[in-house]
PDB file of C-alpha atoms in Angstrom:
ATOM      1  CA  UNK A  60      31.605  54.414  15.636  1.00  0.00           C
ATOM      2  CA  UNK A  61      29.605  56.649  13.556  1.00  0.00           C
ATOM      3  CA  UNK A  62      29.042  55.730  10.231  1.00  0.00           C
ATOM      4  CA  UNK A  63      30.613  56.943   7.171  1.00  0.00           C
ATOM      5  CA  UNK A  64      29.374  59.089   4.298  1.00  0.00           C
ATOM      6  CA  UNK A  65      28.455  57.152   1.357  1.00  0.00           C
ATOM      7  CA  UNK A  66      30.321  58.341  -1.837  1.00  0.00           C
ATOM      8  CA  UNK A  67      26.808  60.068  -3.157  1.00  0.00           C
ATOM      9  CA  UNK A  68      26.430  62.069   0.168  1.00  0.00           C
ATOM     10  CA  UNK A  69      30.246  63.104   0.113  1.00  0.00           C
ATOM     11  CA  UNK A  70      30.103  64.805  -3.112  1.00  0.00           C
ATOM     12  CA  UNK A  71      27.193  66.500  -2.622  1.00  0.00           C
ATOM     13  CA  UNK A  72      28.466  67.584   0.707  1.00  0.00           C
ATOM     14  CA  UNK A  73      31.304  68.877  -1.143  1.00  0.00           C
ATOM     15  CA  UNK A  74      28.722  70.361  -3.752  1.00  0.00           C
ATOM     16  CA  UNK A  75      27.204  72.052  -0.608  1.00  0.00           C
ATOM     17  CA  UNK A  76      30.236  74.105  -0.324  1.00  0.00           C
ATOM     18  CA  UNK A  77      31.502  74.539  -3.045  1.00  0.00           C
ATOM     19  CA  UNK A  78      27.766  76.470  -3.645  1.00  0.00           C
ATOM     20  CA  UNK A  79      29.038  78.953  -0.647  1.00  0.00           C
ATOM     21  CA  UNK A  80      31.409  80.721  -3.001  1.00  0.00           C
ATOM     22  CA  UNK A  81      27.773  81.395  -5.151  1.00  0.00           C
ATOM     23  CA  UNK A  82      27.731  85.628  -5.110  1.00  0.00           C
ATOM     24  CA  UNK A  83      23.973  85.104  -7.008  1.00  0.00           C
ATOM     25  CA  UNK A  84      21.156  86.562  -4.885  1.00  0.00           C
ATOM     26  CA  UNK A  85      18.597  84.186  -5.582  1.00  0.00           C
ATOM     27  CA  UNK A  86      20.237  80.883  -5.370  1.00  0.00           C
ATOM     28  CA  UNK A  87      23.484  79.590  -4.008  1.00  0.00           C
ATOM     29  CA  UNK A  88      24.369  76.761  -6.706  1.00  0.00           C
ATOM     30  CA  UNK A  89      27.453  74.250  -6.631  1.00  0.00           C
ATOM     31  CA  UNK A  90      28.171  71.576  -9.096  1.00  0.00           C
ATOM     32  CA  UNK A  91      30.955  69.014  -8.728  1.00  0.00           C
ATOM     33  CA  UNK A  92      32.419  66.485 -11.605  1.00  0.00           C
ATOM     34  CA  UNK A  93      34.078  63.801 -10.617  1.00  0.00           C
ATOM     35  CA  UNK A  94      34.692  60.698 -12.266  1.00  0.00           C
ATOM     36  CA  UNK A  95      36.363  57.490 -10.680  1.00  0.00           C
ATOM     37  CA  UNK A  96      35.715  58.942  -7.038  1.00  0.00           C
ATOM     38  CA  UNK A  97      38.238  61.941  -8.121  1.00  0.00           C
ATOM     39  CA  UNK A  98      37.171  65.280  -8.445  1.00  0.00           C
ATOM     40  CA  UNK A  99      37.894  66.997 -11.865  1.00  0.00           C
ATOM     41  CA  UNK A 100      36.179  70.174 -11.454  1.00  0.00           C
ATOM     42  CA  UNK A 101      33.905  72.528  -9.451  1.00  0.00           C
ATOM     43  CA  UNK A 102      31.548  75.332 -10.351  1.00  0.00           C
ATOM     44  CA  UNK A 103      29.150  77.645  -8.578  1.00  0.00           C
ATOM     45  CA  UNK A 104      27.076  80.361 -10.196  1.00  0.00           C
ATOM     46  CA  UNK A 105      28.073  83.969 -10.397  1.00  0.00           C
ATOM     47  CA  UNK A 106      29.513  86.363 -12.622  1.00  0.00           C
ATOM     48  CA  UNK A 107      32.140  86.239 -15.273  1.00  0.00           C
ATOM     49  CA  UNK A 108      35.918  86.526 -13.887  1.00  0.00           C
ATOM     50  CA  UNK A 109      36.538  90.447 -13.164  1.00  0.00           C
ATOM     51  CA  UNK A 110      32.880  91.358 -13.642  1.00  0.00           C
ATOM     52  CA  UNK A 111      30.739  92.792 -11.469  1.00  0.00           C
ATOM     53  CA  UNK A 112      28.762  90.577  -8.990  1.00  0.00           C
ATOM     54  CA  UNK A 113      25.375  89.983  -8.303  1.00  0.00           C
ATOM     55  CA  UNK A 114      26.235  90.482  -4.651  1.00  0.00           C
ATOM     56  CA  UNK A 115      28.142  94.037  -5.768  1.00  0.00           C
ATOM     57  CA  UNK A 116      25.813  95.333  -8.539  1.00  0.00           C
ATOM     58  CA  UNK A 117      22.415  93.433  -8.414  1.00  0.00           C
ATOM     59  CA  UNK A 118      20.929  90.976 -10.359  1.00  0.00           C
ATOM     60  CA  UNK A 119      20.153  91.984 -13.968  1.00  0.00           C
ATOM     61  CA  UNK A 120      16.980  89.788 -14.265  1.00  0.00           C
ATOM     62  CA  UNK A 121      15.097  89.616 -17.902  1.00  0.00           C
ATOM     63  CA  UNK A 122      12.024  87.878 -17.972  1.00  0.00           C
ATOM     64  CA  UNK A 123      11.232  85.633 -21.220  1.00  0.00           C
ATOM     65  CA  UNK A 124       8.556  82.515 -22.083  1.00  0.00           C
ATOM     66  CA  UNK A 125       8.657  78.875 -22.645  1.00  0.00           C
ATOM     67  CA  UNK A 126       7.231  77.237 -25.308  1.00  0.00           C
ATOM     68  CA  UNK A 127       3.855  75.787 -22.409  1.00  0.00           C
ATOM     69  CA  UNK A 128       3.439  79.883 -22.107  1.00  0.00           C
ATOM     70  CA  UNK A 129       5.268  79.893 -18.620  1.00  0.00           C
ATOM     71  CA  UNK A 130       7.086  82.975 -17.532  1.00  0.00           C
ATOM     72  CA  UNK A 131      10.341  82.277 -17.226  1.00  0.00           C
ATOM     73  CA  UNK A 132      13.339  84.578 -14.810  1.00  0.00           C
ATOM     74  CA  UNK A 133      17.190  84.649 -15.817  1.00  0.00           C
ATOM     75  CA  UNK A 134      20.103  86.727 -14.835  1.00  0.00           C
ATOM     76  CA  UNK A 135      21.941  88.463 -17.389  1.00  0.00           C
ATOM     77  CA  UNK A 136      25.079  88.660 -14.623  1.00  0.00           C
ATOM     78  CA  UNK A 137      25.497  85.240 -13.868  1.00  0.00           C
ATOM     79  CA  UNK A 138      26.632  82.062 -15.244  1.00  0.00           C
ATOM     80  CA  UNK A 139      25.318  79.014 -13.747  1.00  0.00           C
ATOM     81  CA  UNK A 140      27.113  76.491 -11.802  1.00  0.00           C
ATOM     82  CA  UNK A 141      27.339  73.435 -13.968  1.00  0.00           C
ATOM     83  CA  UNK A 142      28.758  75.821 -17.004  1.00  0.00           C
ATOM     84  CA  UNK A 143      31.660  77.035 -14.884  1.00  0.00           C
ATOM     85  CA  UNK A 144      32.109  73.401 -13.701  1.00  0.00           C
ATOM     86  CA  UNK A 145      32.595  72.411 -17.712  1.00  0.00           C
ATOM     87  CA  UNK A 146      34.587  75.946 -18.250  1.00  0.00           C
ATOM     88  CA  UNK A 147      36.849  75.152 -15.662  1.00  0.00           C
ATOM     89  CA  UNK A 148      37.651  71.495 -16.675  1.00  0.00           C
ATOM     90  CA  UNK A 149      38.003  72.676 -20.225  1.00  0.00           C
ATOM     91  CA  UNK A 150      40.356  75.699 -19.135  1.00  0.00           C
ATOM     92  CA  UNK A 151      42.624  73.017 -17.421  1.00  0.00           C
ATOM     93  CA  UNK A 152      42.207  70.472 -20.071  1.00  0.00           C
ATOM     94  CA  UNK A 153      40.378  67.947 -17.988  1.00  0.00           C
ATOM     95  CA  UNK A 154      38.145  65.324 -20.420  1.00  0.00           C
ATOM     96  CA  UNK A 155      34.931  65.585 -18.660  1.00  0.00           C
ATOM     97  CA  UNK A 156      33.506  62.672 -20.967  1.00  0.00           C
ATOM     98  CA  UNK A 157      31.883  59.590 -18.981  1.00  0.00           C
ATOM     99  CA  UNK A 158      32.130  61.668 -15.867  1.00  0.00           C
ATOM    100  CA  UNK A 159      29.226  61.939 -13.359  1.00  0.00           C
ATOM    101  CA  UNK A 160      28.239  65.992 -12.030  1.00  0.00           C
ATOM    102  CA  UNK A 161      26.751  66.376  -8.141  1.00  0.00           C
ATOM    103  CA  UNK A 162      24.735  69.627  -8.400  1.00  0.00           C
ATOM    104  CA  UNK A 163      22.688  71.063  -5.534  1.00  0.00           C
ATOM    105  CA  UNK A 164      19.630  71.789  -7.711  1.00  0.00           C
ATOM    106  CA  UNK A 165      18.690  69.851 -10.824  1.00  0.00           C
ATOM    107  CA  UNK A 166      20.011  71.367 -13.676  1.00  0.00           C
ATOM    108  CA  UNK A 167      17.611  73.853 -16.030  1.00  0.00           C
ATOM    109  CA  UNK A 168      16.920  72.900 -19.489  1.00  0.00           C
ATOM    110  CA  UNK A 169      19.658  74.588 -20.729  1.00  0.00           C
ATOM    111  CA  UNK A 170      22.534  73.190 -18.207  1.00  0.00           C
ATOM    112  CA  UNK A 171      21.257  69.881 -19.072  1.00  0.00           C
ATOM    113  CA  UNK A 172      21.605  70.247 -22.972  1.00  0.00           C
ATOM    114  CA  UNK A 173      25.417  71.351 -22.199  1.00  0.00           C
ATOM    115  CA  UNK A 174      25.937  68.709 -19.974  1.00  0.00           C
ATOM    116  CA  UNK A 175      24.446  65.751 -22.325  1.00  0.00           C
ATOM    117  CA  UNK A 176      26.588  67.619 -24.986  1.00  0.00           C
ATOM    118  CA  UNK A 177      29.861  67.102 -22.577  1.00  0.00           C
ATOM    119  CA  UNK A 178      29.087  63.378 -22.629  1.00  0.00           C
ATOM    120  CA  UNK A 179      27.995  63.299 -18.950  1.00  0.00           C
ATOM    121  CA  UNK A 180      25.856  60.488 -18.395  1.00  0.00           C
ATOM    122  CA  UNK A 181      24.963  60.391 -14.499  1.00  0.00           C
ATOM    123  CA  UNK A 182      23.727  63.560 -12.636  1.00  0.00           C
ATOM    124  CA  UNK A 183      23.133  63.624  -9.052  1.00  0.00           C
ATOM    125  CA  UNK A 184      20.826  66.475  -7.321  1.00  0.00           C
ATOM    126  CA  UNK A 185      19.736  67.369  -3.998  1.00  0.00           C
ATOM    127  CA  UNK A 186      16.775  70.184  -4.635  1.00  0.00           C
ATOM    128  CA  UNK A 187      14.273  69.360  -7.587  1.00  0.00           C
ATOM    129  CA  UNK A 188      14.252  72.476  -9.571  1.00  0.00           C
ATOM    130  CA  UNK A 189      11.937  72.773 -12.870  1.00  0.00           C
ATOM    131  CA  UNK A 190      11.909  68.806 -13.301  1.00  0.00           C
ATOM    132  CA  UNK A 191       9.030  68.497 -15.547  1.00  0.00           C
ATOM    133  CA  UNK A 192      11.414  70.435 -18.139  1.00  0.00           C
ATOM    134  CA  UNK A 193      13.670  67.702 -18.160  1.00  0.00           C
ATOM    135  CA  UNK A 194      12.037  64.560 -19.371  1.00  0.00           C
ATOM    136  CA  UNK A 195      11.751  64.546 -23.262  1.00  0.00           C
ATOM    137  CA  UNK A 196      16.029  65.351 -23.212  1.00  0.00           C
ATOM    138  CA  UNK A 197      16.640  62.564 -20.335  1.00  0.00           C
ATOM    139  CA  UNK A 198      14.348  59.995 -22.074  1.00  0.00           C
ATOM    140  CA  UNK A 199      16.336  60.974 -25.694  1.00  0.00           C
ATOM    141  CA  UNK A 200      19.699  60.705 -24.302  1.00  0.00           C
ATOM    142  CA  UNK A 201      19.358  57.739 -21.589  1.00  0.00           C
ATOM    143  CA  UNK A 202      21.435  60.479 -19.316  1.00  0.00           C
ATOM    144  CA  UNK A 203      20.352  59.207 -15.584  1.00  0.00           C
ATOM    145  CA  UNK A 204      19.315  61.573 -13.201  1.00  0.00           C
ATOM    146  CA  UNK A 205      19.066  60.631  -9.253  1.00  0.00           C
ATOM    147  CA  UNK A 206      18.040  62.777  -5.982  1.00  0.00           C
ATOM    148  CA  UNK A 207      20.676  62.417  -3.244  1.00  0.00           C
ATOM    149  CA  UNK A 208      19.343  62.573  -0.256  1.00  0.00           C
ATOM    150  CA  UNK A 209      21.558  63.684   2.522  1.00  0.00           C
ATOM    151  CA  UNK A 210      20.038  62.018   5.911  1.00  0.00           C
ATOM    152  CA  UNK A 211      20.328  58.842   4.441  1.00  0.00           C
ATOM    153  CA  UNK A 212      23.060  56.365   5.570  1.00  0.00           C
TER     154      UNK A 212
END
């Protein structure tokens, strides 16, 4: 008998394919909320509903700098992954407070402001993405971030 997925590995799984819908060029992106093993919302990136995708159109990329100096690349077009998550629990009226978000990537800076915000306090990644950014607002907020690793049983 094989064995089973742990809870960790079957929302990100989930998170995997959710991040299929994505219609971003650059990044496929899925995030997942779920609190007491239920699943309260999903979210992948793309465009507004009834706008134009990335996938259609292009990306609309703007380039802008951190406060270290480091260039920085966004997409006008798209939203990302975690915000549609939070827009589509607040659009069905689903508290999202205490809740725990699976995302593929770590969240950026801004995602993770939003999220703390929300009163998430556990986030669970697969791909490390821009984690240096992350630490003063984790350390602040005692909001725990974990890697999920996949081939682990």
């Amino acid at each position: 008998m094989s064995e089973r997925l742990t809870w960790h590995q079957y929302f990100m799984t989930i998170t995997r394919q959710v991040a299929e819908r994505s219609t971003c060029n650059r990044a496929k992106v899925g995030a997942v909320i779920v609190r007491d093993k239920n699943i309260l919302a999903t979210g992948y990136n793309g465009a507004p509903a009834g706008m134009p995708h990335c996938t259609d159109m292009g990306c609309l990329i703007y380039e802008s700098r951190n406060p270290n100096g480091d260039m920085e690349e966004n997409c006008f077009r798209t939203i990302h992954a975690e915000i549609n998550a939070i827009a589509q629990a607040a659009k069905n009226g689903s508290s999202i407070k205490d809740a725990a978000i699976y995302v593929t990537h770590t969240p950026c800076i801004h995602c993770l402001k939003v999220l703390v915000n929300t009163g998430i306090k556990n986030i669970y990644y697969e791909a490390p993405y821009k984690l240096h950014t992350l630490d003063e607002i984790l350390r602040a907020t005692g909001v725990h971030l974990e890697q999920v690793d996949l081939a682990e049983k």
